[in-house]
CSV table of C-alpha atoms and ligand atoms in Angstrom, one decimal:
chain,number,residue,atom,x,y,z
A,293,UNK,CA,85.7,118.6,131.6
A,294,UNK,CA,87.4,115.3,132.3
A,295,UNK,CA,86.0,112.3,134.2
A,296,UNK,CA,88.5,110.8,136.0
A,297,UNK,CA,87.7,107.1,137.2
A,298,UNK,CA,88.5,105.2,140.2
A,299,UNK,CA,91.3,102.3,139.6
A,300,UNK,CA,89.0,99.7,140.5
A,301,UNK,CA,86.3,101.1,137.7
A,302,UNK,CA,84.8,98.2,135.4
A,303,UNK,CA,85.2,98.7,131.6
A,304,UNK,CA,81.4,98.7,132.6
A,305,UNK,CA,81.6,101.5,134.4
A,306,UNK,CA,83.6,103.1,131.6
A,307,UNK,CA,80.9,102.4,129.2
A,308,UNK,CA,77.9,103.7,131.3
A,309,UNK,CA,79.6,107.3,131.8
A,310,UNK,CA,80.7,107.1,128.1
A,311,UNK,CA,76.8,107.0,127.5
A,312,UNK,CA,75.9,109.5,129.8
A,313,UNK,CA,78.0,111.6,128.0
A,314,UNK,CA,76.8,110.8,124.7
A,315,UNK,CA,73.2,111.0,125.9
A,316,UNK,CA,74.0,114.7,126.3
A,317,UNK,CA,74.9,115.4,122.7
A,318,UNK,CA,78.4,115.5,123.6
A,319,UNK,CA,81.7,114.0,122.7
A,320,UNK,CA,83.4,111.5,125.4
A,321,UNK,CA,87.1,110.2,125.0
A,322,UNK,CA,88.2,107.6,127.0
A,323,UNK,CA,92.1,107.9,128.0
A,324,UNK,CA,93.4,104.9,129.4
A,325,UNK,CA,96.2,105.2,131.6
A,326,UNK,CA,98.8,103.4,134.1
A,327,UNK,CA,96.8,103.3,137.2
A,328,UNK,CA,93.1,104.6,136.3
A,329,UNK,CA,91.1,105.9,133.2
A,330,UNK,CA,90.1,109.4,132.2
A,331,UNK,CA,87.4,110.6,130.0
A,332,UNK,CA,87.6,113.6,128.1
A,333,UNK,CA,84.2,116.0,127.6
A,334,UNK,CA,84.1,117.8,124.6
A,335,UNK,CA,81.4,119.4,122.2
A,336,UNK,CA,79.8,121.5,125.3
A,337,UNK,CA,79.9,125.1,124.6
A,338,UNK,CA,79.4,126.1,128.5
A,339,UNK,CA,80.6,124.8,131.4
A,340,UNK,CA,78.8,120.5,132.0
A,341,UNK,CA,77.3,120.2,134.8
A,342,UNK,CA,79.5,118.0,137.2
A,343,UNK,CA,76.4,116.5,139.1
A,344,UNK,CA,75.6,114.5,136.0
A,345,UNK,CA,78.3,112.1,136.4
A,346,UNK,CA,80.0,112.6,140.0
A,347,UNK,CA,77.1,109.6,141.4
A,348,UNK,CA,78.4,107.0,138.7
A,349,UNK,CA,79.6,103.8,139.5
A,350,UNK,CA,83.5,104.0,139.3
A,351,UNK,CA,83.9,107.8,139.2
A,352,UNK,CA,86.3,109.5,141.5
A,353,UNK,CA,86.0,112.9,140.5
A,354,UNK,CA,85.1,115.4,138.0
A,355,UNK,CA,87.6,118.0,137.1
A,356,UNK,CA,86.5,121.0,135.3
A,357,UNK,CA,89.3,121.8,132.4
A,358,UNK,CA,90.4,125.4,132.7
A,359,UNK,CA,92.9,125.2,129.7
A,360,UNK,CA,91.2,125.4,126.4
A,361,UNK,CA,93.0,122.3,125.4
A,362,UNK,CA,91.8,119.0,126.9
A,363,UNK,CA,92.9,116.0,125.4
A,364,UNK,CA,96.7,117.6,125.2
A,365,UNK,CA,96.8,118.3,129.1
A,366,UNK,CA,98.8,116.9,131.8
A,367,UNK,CA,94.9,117.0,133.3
A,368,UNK,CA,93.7,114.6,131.0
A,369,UNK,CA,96.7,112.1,131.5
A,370,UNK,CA,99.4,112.4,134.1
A,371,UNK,CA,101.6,109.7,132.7
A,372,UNK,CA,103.8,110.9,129.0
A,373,UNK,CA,102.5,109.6,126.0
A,374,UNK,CA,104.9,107.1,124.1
A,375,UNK,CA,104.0,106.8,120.1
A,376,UNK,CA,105.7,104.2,118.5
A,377,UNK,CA,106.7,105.0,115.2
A,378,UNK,CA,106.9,101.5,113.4
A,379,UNK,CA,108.1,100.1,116.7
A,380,UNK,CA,110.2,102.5,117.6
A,381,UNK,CA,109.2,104.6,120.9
A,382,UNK,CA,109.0,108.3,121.4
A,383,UNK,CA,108.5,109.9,124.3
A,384,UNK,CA,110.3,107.0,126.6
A,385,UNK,CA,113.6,106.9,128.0
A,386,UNK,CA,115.9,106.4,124.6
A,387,UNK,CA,116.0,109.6,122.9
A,388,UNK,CA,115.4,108.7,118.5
A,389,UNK,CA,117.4,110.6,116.0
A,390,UNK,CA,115.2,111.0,112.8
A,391,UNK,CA,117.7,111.9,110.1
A,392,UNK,CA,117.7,112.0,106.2
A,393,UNK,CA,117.8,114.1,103.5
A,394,UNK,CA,115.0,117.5,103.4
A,395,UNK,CA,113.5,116.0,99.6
A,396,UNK,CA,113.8,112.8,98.7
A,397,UNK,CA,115.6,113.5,95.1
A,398,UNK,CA,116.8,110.0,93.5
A,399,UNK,CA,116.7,106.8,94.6
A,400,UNK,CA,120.6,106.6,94.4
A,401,UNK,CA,120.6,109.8,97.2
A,402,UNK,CA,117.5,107.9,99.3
A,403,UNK,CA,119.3,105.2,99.6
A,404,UNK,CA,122.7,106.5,99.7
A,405,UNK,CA,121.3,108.8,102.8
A,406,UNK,CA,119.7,105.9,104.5
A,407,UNK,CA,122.4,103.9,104.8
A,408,UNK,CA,124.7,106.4,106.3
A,409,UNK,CA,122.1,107.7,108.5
A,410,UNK,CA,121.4,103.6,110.3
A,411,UNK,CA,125.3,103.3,110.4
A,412,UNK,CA,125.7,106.4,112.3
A,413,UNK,CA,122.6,105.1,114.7
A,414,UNK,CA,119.6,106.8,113.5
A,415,UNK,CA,116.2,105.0,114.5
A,416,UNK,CA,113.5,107.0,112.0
A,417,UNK,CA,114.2,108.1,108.1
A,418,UNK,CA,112.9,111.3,106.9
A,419,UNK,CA,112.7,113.4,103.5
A,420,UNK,CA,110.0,114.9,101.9
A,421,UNK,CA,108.1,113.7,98.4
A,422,UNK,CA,105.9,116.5,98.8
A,423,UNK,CA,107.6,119.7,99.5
A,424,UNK,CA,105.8,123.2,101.0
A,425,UNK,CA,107.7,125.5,98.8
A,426,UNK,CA,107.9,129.2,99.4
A,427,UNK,CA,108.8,130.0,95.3
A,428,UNK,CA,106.3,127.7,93.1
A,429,UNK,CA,109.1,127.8,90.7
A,430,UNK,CA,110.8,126.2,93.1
A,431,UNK,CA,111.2,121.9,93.6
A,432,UNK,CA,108.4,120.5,95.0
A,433,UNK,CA,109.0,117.3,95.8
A,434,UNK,CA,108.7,113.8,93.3
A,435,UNK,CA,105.5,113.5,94.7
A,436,UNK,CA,104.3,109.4,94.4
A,437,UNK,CA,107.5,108.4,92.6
A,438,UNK,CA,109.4,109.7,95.8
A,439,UNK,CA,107.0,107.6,98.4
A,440,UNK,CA,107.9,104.3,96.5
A,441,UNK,CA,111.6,105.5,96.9
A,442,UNK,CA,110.6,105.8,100.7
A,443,UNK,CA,109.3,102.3,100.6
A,444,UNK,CA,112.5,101.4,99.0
A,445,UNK,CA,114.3,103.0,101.9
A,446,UNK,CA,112.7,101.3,104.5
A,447,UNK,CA,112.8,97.9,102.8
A,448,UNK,CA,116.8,98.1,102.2
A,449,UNK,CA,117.3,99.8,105.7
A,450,UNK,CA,115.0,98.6,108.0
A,451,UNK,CA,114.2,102.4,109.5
A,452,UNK,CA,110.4,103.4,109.6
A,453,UNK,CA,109.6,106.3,108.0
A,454,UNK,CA,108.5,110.1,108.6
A,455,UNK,CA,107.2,111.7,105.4
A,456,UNK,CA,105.1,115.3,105.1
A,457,UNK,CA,101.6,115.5,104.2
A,458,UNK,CA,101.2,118.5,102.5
A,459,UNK,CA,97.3,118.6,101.5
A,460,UNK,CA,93.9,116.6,102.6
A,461,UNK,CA,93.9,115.4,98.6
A,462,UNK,CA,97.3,113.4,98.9
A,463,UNK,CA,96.7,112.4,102.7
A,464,UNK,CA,96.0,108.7,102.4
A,465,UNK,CA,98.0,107.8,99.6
A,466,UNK,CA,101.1,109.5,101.5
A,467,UNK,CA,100.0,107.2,104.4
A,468,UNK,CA,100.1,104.0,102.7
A,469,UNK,CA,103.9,104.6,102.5
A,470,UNK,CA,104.9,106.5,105.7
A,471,UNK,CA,105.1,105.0,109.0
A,472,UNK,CA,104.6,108.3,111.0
A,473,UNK,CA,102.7,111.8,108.8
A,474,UNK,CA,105.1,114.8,109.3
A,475,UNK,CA,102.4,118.1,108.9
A,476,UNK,CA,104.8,121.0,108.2
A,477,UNK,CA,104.8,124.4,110.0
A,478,UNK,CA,102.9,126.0,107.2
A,479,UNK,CA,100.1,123.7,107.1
A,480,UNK,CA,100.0,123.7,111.6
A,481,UNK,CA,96.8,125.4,111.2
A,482,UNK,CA,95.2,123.8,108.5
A,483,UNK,CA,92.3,122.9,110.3
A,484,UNK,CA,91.1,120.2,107.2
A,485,UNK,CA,94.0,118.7,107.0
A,486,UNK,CA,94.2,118.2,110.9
A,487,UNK,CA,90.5,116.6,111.2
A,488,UNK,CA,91.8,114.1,107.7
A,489,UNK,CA,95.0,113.3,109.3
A,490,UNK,CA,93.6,112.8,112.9
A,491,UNK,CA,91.0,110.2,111.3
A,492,UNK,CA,93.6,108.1,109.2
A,493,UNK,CA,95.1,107.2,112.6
A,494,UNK,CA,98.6,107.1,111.7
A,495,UNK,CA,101.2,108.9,114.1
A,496,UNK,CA,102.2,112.6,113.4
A,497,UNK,CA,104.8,114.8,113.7
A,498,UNK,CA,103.3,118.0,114.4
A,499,UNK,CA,105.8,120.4,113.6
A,500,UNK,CA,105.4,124.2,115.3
A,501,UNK,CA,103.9,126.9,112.7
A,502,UNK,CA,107.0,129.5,112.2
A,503,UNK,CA,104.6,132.3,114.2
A,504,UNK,CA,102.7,130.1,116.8
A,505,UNK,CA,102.3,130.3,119.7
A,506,UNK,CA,102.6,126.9,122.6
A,507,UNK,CA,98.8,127.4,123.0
A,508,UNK,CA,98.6,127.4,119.0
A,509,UNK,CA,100.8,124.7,118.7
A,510,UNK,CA,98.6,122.6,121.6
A,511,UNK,CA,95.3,123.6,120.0
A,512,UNK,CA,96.4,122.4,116.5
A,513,UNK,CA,96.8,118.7,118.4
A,514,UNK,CA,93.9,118.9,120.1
A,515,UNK,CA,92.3,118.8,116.5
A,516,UNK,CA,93.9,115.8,116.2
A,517,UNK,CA,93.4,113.6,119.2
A,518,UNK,CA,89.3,115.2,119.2
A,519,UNK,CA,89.3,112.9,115.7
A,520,UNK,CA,90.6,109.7,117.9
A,521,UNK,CA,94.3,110.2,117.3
A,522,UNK,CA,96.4,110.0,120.4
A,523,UNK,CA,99.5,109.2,118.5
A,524,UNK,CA,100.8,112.2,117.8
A,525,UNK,CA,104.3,114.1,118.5
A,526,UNK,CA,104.9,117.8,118.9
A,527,UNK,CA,108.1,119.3,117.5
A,528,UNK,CA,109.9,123.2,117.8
A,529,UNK,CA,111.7,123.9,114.8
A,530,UNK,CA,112.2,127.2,115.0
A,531,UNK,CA,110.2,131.0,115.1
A,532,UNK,CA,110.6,134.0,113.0
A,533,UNK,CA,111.9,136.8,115.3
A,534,UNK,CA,113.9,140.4,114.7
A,535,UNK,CA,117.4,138.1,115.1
A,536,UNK,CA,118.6,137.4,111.1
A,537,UNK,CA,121.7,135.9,112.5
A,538,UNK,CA,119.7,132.4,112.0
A,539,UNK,CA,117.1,131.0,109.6
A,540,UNK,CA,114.9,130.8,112.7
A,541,UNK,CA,115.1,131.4,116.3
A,542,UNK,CA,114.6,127.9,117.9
A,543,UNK,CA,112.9,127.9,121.2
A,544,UNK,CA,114.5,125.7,123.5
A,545,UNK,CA,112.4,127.1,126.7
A,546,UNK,CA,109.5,125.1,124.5
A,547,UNK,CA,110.6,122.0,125.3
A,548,UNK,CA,110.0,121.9,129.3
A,549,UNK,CA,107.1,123.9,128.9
A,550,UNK,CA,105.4,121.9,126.6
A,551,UNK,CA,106.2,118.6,129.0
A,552,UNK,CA,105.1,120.2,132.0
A,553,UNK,CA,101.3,121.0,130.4
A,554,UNK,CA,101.0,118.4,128.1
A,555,UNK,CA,101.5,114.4,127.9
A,556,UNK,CA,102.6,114.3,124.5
A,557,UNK,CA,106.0,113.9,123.4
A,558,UNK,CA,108.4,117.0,121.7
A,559,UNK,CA,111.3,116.4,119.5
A,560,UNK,CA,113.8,119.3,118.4
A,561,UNK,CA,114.6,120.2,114.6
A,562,UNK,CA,117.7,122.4,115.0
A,563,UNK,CA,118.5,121.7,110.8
A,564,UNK,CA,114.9,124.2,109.9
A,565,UNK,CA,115.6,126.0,113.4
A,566,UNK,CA,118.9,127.1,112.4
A,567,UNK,CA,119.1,126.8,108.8
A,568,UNK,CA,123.0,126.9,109.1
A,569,UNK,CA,124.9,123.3,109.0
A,570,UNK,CA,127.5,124.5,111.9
A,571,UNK,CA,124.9,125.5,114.3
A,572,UNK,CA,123.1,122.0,114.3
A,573,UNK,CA,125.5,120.3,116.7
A,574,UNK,CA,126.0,122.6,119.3
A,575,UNK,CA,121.7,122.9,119.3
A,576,UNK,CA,121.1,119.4,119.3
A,577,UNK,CA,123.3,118.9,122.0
A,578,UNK,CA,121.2,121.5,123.8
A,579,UNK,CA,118.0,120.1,122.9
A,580,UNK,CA,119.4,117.1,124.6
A,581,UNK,CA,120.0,118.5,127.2
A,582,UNK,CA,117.0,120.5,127.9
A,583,UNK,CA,115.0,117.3,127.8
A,584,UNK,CA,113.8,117.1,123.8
A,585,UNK,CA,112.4,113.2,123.0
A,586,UNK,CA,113.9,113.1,120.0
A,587,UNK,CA,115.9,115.1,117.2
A,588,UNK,CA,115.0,115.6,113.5
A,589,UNK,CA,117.9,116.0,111.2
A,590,UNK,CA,118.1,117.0,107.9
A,591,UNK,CA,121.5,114.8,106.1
A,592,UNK,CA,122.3,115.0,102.3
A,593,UNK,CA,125.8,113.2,101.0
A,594,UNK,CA,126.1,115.9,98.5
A,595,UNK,CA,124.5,119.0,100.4
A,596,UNK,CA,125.9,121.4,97.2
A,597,UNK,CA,123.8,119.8,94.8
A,598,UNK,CA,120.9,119.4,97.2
A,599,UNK,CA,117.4,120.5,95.8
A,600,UNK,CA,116.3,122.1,98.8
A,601,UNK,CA,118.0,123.1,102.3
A,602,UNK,CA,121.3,122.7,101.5
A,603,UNK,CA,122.8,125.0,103.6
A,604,UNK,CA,121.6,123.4,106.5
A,605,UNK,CA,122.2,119.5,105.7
A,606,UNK,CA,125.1,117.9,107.9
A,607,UNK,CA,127.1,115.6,105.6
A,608,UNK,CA,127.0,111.7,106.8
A,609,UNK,CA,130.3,112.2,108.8
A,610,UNK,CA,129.2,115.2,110.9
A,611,UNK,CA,125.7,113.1,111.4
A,612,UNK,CA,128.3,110.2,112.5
A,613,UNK,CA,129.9,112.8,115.0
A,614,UNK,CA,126.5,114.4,115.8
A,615,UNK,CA,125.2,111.0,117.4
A,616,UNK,CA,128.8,110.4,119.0
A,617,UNK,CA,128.1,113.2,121.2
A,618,UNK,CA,124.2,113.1,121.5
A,619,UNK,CA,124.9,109.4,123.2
A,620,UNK,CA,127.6,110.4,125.4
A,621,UNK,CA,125.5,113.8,126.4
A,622,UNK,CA,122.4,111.5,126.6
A,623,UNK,CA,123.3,109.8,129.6
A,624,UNK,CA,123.8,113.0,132.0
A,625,UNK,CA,120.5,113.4,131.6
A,626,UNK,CA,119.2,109.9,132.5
A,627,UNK,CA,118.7,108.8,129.1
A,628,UNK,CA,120.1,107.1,126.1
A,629,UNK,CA,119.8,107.6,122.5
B,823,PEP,C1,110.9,119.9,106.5
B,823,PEP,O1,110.9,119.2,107.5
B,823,PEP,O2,111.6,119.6,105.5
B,823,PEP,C2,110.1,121.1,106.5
B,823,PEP,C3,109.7,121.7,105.4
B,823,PEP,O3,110.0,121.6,107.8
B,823,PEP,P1,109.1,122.9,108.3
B,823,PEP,O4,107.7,122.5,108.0
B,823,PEP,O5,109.4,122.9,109.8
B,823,PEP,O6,109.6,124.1,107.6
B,824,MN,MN1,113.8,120.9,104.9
């Protein structure tokens, strides 16, 4: 159920339905937003019973929530969410490129990454200390050694950072160093590690699990705003169909679904969602232009001798190019980047 208050509702009036709710053993969320306040009801197992709140001072009405994601809807807030990663917005008007190498693998390569990437115009880092690996044999990352290279990169270039948090065990020392927690698309339904992340109230990159569903993908969110998080950030990388012609089929019809039910930005990986360094242009520049809110790269100067996900790494001059063309293409669709 959400509560939705009248503009001219007190922070008073806020309060007294916040108790109400609370008095009934449930769970209320305030969501503040440009012209009026909503609050979100959870914990009920049934439907609440409207009557309970509709004679409060300052509410306007009482809307039952039909989808079984609340806090996520468009019902819950009309207005889109903007997170800002470190300072830098997403889910506004400019459209940020998040761009560096899959696993952070020296400092030499961090840094060498890093720099390209902010000369080319990216405004987020990424790369991974702690890597999801489908072979145990293979790399896994350089675990704390690679978040003080992150710190490094951030230091020397000024870009906030996006790093994976692979495990509930590592969560909080990966947060001292990141500026935003990526969760991966193997660990989208790791229902732990949602509630942990959701309660160290940094932002997220949500990434989409390689076999969920939008509702999955929405659900797995909702874990994360029902622990007090509202900063989070939805991304399609990519779903395992029948086609073998790419490493994944990215799902570009996501991205305007996905804004029309919920509030909360979605970016576009087309590095994971192809796999295949030649096909990352051509589907960021359709990301762009159906709508995404930001693009995730993957960049290595030495893709070759890369550790993990070569074969889908742009070198720094096709990043250079890549952000030539996402500018130019960014403005047809009333936006910048
Ligand atoms: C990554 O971003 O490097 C990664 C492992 O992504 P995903 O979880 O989408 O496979
Ligand atoms: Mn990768």
């Amino acid at each position: 159920m959400l509560i939705v208050m009248d503009a001219a509702a007190t922070s008073e009036d806020v309060r007294r339905v916040v108790t109400t709710v609370q008095n009934l053993g449930l769970q209320a969320h305030p969501i503040p937003g440009a012209q009026r306040t909503a609050i979100g009801v959870t914990g009920n197992r049934g439907a609440v019973e409207a009557a309970a709140f509709e004679n409060l001072p300052g509410v306007a009405e009482v809307i039952p929530v039909s989808a079984p994601y609340k806090l996520v809807s468009r019902e819950a807030k009309r207005e889109n969410t903007v997170v800002s990663v470190g300072g830098v917005p997403v889910g506004g008007q400019r459209i940020p490129v998040v761009a560096g190498p899959c696993a952070i693998e020296s400092e030499t390569q961090a840094l060498e990454t890093g720099r390209a990437v902010r000369e080319a115009g990216a405004s987020l880092y990424r790369g991974g200390a702690f890597k999801p690996r489908t072979s145990p044999y293979s790399f896994q990352g350089l675990g704390e050694e690679g978040l003080k290279i992150l710190s490094k990169v951030r230091q020397e270039t000024g870009l906030p950072i996006v790093t994976e948090v692979l495990d509930t065990e590592t969560a909080e020392l990966v947060a001292e160093h990141a500026d935003c927690l990526q969760i991966g698309a193997r660990n989208m339904q790791n229902f732990s590690l949602l509630r942990k992340v959701g309660r160290i109230r940094k932002p997220v990159l949500l990434k989409r699990g390689m076999s969920a569903t939008i509702e999955e993908l929405l659900l797995s969110a909702e874990y994360l705003l029902a622990e007090g998080n509202y900063d989070v950030i939805l991304c399609e990388r990519g779903v395992r169909t029948f086609a073998d012609h790419t490493r994944n089929t990215l799902d570009l019809s996501a991205i305007p679904y996905v804004q029309r039910i919920s509030h909360l930005p979605i970016m576009v990986d087309p590095s994971h969602g192809t796999g295949k360094r030649q096909k990352v242009l051509p589907l960021s520049r359709a990301a762009v232009a159906v709508g995404a809110d930001g693009l995730l790269i993957e960049v290595h100067p030495h893709p070759e001798e890369a550790l993990s996900d070569g074969p889908q790494a742009l070198l720094p001059d096709m990043f250079s190019e890549l952000m030539r063309q996402i500018r130019n293409l960014a403005g047809v669709v009333g936006r910048s980047a």
